[in-house]
Coordinates of N, CA and C and ligand atoms in Angstrom, one line a residue:
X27 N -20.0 12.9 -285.6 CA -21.0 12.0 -285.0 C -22.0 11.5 -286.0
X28 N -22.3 10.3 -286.0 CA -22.9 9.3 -286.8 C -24.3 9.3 -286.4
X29 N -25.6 9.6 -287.3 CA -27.0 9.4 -287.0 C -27.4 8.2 -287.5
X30 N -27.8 7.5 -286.5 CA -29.0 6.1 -286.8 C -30.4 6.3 -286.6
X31 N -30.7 6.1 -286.9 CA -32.4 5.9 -286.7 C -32.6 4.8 -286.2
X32 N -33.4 4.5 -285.1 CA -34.0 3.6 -284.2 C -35.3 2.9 -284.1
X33 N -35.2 1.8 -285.4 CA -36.7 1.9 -286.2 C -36.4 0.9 -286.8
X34 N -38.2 0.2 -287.4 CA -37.9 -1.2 -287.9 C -39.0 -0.4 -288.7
X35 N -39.4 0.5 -288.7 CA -40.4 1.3 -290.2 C -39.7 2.1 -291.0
X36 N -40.0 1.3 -292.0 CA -39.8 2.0 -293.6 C -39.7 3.0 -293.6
X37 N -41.0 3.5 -293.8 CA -41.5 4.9 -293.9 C -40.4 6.1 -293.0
X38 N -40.4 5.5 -291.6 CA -39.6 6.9 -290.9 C -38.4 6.3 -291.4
X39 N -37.4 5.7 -292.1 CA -36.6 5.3 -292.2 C -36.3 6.0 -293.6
X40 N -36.7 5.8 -294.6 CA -37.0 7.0 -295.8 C -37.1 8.3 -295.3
X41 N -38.0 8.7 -294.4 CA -38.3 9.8 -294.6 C -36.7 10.4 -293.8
X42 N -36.1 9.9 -292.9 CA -34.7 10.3 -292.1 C -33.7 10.3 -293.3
X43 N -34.0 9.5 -293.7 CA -33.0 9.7 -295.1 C -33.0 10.6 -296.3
X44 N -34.1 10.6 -296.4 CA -34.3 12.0 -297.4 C -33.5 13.0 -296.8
X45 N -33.6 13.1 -295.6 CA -33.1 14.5 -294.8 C -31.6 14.7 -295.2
X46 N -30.7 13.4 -295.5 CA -29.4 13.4 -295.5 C -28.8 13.7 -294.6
X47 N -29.4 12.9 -293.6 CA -28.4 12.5 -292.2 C -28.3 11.6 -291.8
X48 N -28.4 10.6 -292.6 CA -28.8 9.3 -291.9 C -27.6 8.5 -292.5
X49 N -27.2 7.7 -291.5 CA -25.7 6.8 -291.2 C -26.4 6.1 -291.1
X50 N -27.1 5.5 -290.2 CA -27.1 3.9 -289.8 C -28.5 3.4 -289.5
X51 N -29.4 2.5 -289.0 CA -30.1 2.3 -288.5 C -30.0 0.8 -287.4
X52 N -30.8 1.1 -286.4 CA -30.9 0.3 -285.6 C -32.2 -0.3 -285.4
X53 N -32.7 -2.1 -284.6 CA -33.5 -1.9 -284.7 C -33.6 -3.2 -283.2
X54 N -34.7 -3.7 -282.9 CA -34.2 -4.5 -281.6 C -36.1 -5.2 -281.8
X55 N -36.2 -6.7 -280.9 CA -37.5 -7.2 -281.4 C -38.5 -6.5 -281.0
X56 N -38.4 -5.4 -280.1 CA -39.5 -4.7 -279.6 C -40.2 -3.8 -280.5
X57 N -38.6 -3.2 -281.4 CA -39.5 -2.5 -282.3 C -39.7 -3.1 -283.5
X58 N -39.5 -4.3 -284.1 CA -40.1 -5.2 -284.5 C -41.2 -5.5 -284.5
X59 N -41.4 -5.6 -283.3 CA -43.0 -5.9 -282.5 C -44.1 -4.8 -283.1
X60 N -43.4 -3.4 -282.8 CA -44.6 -2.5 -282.8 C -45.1 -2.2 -284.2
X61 N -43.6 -2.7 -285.1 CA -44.1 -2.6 -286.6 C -44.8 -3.3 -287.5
X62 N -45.0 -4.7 -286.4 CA -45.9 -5.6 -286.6 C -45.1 -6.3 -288.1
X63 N -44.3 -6.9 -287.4 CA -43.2 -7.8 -288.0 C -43.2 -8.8 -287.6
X64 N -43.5 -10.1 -287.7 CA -44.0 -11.1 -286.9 C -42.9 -12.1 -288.5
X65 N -42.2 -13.4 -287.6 CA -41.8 -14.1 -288.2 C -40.3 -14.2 -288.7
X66 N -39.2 -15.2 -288.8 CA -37.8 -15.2 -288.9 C -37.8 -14.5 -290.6
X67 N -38.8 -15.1 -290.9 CA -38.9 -15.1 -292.4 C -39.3 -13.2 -293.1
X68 N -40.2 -13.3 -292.1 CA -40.7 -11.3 -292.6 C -39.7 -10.5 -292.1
X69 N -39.0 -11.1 -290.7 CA -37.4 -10.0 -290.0 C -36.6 -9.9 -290.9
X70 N -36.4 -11.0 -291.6 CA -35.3 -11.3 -292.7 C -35.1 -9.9 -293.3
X71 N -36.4 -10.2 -294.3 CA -36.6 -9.7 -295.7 C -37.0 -8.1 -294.9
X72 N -37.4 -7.6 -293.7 CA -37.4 -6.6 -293.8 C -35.7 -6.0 -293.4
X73 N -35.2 -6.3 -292.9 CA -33.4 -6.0 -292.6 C -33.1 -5.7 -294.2
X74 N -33.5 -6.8 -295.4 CA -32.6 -6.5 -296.7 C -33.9 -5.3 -297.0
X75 N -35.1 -5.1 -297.2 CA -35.7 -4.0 -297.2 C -34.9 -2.2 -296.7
X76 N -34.7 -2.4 -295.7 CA -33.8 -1.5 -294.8 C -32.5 -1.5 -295.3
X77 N -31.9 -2.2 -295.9 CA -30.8 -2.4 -296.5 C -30.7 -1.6 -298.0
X78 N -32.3 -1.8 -298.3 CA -32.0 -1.1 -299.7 C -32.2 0.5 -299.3
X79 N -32.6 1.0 -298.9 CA -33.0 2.7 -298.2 C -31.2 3.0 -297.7
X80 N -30.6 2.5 -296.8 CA -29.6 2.7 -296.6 C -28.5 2.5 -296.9
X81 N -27.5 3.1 -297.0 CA -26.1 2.6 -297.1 C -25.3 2.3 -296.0
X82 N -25.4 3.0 -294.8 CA -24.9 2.3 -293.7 C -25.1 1.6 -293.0
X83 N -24.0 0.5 -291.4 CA -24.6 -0.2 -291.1 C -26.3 -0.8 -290.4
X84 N -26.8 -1.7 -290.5 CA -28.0 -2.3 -289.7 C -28.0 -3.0 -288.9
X85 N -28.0 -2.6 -287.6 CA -28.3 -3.6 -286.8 C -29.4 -4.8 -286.3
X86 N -28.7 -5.7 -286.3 CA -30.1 -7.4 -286.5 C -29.9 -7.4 -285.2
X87 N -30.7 -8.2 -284.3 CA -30.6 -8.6 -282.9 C -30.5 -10.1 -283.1
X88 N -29.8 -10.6 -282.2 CA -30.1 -12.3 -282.3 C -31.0 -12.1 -281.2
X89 N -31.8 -13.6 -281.0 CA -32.6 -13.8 -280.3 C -32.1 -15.1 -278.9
X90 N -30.8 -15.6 -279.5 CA -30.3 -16.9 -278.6 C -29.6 -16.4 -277.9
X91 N -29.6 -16.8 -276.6 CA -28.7 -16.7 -275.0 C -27.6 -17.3 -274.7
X92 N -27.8 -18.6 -275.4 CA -26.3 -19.5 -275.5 C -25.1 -19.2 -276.7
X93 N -24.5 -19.5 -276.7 CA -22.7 -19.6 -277.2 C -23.3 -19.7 -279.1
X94 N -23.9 -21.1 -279.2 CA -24.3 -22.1 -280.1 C -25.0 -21.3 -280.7
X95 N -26.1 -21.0 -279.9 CA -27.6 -20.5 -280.8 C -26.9 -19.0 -281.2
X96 N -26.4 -18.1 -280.4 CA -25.7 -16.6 -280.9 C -24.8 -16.9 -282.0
X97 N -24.0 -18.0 -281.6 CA -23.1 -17.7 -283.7 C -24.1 -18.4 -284.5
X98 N -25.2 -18.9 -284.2 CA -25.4 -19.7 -285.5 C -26.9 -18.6 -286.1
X99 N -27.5 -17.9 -285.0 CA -28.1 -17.0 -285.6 C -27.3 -15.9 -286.1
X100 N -26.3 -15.3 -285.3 CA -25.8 -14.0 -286.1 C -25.2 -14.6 -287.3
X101 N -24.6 -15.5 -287.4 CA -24.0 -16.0 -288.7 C -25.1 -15.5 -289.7
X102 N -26.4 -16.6 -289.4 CA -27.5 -16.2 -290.8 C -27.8 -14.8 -290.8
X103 N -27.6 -13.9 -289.6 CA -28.5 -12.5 -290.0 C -27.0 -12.1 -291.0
X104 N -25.8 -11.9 -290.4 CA -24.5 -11.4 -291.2 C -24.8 -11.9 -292.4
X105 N -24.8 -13.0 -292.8 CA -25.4 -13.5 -294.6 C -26.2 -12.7 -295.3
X106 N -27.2 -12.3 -294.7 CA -28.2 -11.4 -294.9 C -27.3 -10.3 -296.4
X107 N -26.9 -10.0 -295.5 CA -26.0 -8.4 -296.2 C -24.9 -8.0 -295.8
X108 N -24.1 -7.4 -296.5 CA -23.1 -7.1 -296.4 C -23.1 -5.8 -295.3
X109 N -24.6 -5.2 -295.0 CA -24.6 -4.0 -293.8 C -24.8 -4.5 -292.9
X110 N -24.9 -5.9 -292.6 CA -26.1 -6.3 -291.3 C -24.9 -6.5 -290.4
X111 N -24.9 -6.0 -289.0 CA -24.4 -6.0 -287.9 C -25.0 -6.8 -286.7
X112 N -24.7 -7.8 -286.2 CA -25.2 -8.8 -285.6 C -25.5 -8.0 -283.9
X113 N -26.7 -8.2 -283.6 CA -26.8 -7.3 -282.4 C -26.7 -8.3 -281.0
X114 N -26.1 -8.1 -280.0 CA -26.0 -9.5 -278.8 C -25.9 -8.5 -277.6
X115 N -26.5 -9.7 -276.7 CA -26.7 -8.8 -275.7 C -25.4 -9.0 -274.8
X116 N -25.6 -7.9 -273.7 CA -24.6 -8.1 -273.0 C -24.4 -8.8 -271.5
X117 N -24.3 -10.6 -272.2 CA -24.3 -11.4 -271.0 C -23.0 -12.4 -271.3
X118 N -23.1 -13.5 -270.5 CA -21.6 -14.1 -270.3 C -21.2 -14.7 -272.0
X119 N -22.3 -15.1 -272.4 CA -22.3 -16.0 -274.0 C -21.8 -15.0 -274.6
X120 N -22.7 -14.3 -274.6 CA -22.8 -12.6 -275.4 C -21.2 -12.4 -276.0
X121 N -20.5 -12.1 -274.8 CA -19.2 -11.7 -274.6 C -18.4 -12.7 -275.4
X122 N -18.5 -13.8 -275.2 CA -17.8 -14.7 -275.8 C -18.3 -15.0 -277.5
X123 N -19.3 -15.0 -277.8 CA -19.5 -14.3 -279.9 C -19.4 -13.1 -280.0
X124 N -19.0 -12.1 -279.0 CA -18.6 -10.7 -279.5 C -17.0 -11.3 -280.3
X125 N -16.4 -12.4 -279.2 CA -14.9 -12.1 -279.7 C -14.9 -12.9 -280.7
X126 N -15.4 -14.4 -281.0 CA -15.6 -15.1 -282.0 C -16.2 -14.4 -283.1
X127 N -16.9 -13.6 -283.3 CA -17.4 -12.5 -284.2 C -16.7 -11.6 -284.8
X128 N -15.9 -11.1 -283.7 CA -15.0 -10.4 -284.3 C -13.7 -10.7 -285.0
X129 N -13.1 -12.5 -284.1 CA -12.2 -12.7 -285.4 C -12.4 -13.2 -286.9
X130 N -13.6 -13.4 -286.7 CA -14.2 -14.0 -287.7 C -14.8 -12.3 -288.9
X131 N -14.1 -11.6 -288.5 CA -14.7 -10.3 -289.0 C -16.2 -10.0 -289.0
X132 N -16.9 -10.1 -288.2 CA -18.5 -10.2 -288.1 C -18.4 -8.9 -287.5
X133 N -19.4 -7.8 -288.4 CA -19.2 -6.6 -287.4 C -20.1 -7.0 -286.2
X134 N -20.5 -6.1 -284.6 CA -21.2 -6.6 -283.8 C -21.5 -5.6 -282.7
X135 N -22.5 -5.6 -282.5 CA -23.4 -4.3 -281.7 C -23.6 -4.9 -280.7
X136 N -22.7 -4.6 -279.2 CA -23.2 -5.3 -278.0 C -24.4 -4.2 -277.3
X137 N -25.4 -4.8 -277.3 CA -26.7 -4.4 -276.7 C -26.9 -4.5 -275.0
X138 N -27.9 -4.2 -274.8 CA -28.4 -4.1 -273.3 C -27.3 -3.4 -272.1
X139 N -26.7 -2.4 -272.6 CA -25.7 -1.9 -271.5 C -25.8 -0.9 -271.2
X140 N -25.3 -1.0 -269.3 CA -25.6 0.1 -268.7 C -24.6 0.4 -267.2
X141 N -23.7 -0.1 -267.7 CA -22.5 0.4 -266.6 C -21.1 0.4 -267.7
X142 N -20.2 1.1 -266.9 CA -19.0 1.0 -267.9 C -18.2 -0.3 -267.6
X143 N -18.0 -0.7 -266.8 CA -17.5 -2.3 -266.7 C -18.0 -3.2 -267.8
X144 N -19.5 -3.2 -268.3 CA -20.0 -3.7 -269.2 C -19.8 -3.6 -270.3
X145 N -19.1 -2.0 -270.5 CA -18.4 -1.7 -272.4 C -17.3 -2.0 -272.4
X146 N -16.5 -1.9 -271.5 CA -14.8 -2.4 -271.3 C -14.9 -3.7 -271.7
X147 N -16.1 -4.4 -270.9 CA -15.7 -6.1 -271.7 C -15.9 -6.6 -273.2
X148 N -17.1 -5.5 -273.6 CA -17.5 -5.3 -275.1 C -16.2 -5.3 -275.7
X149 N -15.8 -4.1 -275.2 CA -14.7 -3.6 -276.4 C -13.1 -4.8 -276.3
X150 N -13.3 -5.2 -274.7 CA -11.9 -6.0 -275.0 C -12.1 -7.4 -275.6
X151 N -13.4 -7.9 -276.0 CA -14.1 -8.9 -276.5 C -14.0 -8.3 -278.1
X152 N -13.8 -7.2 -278.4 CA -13.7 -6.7 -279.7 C -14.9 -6.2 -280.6
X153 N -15.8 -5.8 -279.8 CA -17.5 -5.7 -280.0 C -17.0 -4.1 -281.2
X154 N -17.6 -3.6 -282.4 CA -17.6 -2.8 -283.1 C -18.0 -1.7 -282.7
X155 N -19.4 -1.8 -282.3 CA -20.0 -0.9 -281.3 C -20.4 -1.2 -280.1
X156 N -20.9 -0.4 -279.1 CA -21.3 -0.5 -278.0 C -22.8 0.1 -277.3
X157 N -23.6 -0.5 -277.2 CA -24.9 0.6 -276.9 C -25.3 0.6 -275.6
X158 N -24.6 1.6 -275.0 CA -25.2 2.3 -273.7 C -26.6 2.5 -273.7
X159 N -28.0 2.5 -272.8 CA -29.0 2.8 -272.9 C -29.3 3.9 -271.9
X160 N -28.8 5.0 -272.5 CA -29.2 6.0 -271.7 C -30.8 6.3 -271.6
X161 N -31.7 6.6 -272.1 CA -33.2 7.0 -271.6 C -33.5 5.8 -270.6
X162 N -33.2 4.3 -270.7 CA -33.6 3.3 -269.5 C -32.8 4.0 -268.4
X163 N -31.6 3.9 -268.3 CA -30.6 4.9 -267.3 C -31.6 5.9 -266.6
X164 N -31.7 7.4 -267.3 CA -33.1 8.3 -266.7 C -34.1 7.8 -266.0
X165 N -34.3 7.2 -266.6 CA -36.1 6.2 -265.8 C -35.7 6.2 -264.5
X166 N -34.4 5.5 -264.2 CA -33.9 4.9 -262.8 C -33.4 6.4 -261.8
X167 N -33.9 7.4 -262.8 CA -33.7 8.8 -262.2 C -32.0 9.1 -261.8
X168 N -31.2 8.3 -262.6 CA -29.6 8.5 -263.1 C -29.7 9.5 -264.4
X169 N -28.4 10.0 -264.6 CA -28.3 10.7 -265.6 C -27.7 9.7 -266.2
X170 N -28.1 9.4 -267.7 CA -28.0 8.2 -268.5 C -26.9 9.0 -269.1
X171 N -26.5 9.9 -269.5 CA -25.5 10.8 -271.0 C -24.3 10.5 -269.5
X172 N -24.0 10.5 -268.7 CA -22.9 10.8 -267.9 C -22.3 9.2 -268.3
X173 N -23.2 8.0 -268.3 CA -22.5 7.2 -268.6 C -21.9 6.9 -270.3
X174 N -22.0 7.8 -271.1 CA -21.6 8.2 -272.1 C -19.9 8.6 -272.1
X175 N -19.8 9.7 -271.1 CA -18.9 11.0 -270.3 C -17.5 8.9 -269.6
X176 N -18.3 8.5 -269.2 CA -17.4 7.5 -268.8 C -16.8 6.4 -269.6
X177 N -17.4 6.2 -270.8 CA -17.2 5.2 -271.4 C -16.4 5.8 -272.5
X178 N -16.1 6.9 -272.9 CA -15.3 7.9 -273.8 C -14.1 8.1 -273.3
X179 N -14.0 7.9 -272.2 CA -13.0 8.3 -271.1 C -11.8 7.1 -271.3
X180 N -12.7 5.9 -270.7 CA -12.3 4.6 -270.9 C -11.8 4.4 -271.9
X181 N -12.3 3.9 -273.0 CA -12.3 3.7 -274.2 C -10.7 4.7 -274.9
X182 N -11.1 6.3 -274.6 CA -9.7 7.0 -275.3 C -8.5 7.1 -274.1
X183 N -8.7 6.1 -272.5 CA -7.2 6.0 -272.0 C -6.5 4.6 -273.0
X184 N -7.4 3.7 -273.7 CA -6.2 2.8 -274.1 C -6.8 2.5 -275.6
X185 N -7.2 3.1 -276.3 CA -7.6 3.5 -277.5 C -8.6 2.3 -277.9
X186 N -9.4 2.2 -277.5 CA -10.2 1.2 -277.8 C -11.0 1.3 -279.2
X187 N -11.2 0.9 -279.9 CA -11.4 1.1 -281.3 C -13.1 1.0 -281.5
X188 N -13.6 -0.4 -280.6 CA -15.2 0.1 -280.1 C -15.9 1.5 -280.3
X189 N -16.9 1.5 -281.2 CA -17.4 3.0 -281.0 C -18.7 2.8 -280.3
X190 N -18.6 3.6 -279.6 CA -20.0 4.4 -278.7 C -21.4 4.6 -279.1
X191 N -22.3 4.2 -279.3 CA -23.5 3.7 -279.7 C -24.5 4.2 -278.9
X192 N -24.9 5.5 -278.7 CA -25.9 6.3 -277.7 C -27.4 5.1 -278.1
X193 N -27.6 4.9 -277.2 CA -29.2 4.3 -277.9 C -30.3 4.6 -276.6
X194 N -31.2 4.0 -276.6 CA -32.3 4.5 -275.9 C -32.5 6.0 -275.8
X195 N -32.5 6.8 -276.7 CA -32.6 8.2 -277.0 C -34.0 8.6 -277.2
X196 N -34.3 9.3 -276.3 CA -35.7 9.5 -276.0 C -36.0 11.1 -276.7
X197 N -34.9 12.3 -277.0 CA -35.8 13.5 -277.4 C -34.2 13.8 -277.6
X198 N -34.2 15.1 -278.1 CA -33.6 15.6 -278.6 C -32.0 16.3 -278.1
X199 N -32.3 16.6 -276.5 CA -31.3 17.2 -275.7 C -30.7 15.7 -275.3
X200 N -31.0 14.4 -275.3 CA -29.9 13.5 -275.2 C -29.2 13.1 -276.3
X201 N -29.8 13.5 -277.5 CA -28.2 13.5 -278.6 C -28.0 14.9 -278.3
X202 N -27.9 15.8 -278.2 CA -26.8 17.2 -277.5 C -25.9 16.8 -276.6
X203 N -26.5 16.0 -275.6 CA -25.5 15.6 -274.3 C -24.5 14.2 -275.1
X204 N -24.9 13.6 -275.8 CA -24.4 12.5 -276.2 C -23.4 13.3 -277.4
X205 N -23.5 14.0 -277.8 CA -22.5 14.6 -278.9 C -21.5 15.9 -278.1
X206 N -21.8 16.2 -276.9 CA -21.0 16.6 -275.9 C -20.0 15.8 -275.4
X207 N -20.9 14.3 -275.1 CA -19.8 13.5 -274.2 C -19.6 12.5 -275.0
X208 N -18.9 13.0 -276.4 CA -18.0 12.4 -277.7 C -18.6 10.9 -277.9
X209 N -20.2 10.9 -277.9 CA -20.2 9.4 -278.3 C -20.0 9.1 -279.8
X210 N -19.6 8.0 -280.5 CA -19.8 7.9 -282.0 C -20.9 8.1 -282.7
X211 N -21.9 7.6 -282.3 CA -23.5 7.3 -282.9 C -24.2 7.7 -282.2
X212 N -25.2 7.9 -282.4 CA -26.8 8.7 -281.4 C -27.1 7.4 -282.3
X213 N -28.4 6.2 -281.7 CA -29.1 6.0 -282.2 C -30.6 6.5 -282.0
X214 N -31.5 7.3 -282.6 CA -32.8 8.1 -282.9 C -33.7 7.7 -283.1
X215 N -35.1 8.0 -281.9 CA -36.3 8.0 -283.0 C -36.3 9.2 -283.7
X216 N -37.2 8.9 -285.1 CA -36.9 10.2 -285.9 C -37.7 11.4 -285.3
X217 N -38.4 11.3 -284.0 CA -38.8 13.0 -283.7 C -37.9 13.7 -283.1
X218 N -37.0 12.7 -282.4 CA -36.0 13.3 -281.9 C -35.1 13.8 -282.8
X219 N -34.9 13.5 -283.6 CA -33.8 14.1 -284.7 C -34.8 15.4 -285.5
X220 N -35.5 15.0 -285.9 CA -36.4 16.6 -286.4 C -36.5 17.6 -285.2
X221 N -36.5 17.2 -283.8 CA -36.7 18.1 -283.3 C -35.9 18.8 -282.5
X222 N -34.3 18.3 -283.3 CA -32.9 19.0 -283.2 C -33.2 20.8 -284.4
X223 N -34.2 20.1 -285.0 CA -34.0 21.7 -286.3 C -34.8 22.8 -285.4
X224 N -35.7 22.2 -284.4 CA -36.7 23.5 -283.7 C -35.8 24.6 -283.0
X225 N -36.6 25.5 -283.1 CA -36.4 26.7 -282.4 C -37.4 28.0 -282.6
X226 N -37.6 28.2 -282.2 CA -38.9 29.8 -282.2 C -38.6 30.9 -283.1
X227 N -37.5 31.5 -282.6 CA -36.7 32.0 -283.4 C -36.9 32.0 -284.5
X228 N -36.3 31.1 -284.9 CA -36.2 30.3 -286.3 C -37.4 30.6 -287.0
X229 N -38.3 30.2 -286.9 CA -39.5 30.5 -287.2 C -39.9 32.2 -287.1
X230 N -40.0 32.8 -286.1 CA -40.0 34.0 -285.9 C -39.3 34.9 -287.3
X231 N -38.0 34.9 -287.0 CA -37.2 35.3 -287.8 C -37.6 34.9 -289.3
X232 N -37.9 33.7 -289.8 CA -38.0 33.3 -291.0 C -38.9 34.4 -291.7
X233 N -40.8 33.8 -290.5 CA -41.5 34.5 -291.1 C -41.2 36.5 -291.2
X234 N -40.8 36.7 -290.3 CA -40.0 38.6 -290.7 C -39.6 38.5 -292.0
X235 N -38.6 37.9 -292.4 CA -38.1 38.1 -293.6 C -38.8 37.9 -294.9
X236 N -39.4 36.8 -294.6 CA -40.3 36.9 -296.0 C -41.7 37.9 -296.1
X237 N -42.4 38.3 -295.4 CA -42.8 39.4 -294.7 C -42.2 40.6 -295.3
X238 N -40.9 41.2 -295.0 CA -40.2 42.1 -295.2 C -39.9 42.0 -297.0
X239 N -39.4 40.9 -297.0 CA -39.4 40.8 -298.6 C -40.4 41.4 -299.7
X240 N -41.6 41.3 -299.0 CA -43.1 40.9 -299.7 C -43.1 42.8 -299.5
X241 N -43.1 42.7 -298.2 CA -42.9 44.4 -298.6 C -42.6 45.5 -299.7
X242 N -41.2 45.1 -300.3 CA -40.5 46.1 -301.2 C -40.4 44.7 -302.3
X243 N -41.2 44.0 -302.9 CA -41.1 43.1 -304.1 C -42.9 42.9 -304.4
X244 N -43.1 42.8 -305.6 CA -44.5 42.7 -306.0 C -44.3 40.7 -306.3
X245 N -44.9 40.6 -304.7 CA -45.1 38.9 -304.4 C -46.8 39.0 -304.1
X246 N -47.5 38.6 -305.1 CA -49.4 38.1 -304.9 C -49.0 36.7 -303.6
X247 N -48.4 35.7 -303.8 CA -48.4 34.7 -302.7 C -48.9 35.0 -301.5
Ligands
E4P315 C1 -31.3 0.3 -279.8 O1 -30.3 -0.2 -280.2 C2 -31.9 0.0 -278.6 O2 -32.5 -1.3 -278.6 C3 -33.0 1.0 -278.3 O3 -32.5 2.3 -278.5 C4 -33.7 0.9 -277.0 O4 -34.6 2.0 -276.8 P1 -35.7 2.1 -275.7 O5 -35.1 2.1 -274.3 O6 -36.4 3.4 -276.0 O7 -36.6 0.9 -275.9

């Protein structure tokens, strides 16, 4: 299973990386927004920014709804770099520069999805990944990871080559349930992913032992 981070900031984006878990990152205009990225020109340069911290894919979002405006932005974000993955939502256009995209080898992250009818068309359109939004799913007081459990299902009756793109991941037990119900990718904020290492225990136990150590060794610390 593949870790992205879910983030248009540097900073958590390094620091996920330091960790040496980091595959991918993802990012969408909202969180754009909050990073206070304003401009075609600053999105740019921060994607090839992000590009330098990482080795794996990035996903760009286009911002056009039509046929026209979606290949002609994803075209320029794909230019970008050789990581950047053109991100499109999942509407009628959408569907139709998933497959244009795809013959054209453009990797492509179909966005905004939340039924499995919706990834079947991704994937028979040829979409690279697929991002289910499970935590919006919850909200609607559905279990968001079950549509995970469906689209894995789908996907491995006719081998769909599409991988599984967990996103809207809100804490830590929905990448457990998402790496249960065999998705390819979690995409993460990074507390969620640090707060896979917690446990009491852990702690507990640690401090004993060094404690115990300090006991029978001449440690001043
Ligand atoms: C990532 O690809 C999605 O845009 C993101 O995970 C959405 O997350 P949210 O539902 O927390 O906004």
């Amino acid at each position: 299973m593949q870790f992205f981070i879910d983030t248009a900031n540097l900073d958590e984006i390094k620091e996920a990386q330091a960790l040496g878990v980091l595959d991918g990152v993802t990012t969408n205009p909202t969180l754009m927004m909050k990073d206070g990225v304003s401009g075609d020109e600053n999105q740019r340069q921060r994607y090839l920014d992000i590009c330098e911290v990482v080795e794996g894919d990035v996903s760009a979002e286009v911002i056009a709804t039509d046929f026209e405006g979606i290949i002609k932005e994803g075209e320029q974000l794909a230019a970008l770099h050789p990581q950047i993955v053109v991100k499109v939502p999942m509407i009628k256009d959408g569907i139709k520069a998933l497959k244009y995209f795809s013959d054209k080898g453009i990797k492509t992250n179909c966005t905004l999805v939340f039924s499995p009818g919706q990834a079947l068309l991704a994937a028979k359109a040829g979409a690279t990944y697929v991002s289910p939004f499970i935590g919006r799913i919850d909200d609607t007081t559905i279990d968001g990871a079950e549509l995970i459990a469906q689209i894995r299902h789908i996907f491995d009756n006719y081998g769909f080559e599409t991988q599984i793109l967990a996103a809207s991941i809100r804490n830590p037990m929905h990448i457990i349930k998402c790496a249960e119900f065999g998705a390819d990718v979690a995409t993460c904020p990074l507390s969620a992913i640090l707060g896979l290492m917690k446990h009491p225990l852990t702690d507990i136990g640690l401090a004993q032992f060094i404690a115990d150590y300090k006991k029978v060794n001449s440690v001043t610390a």
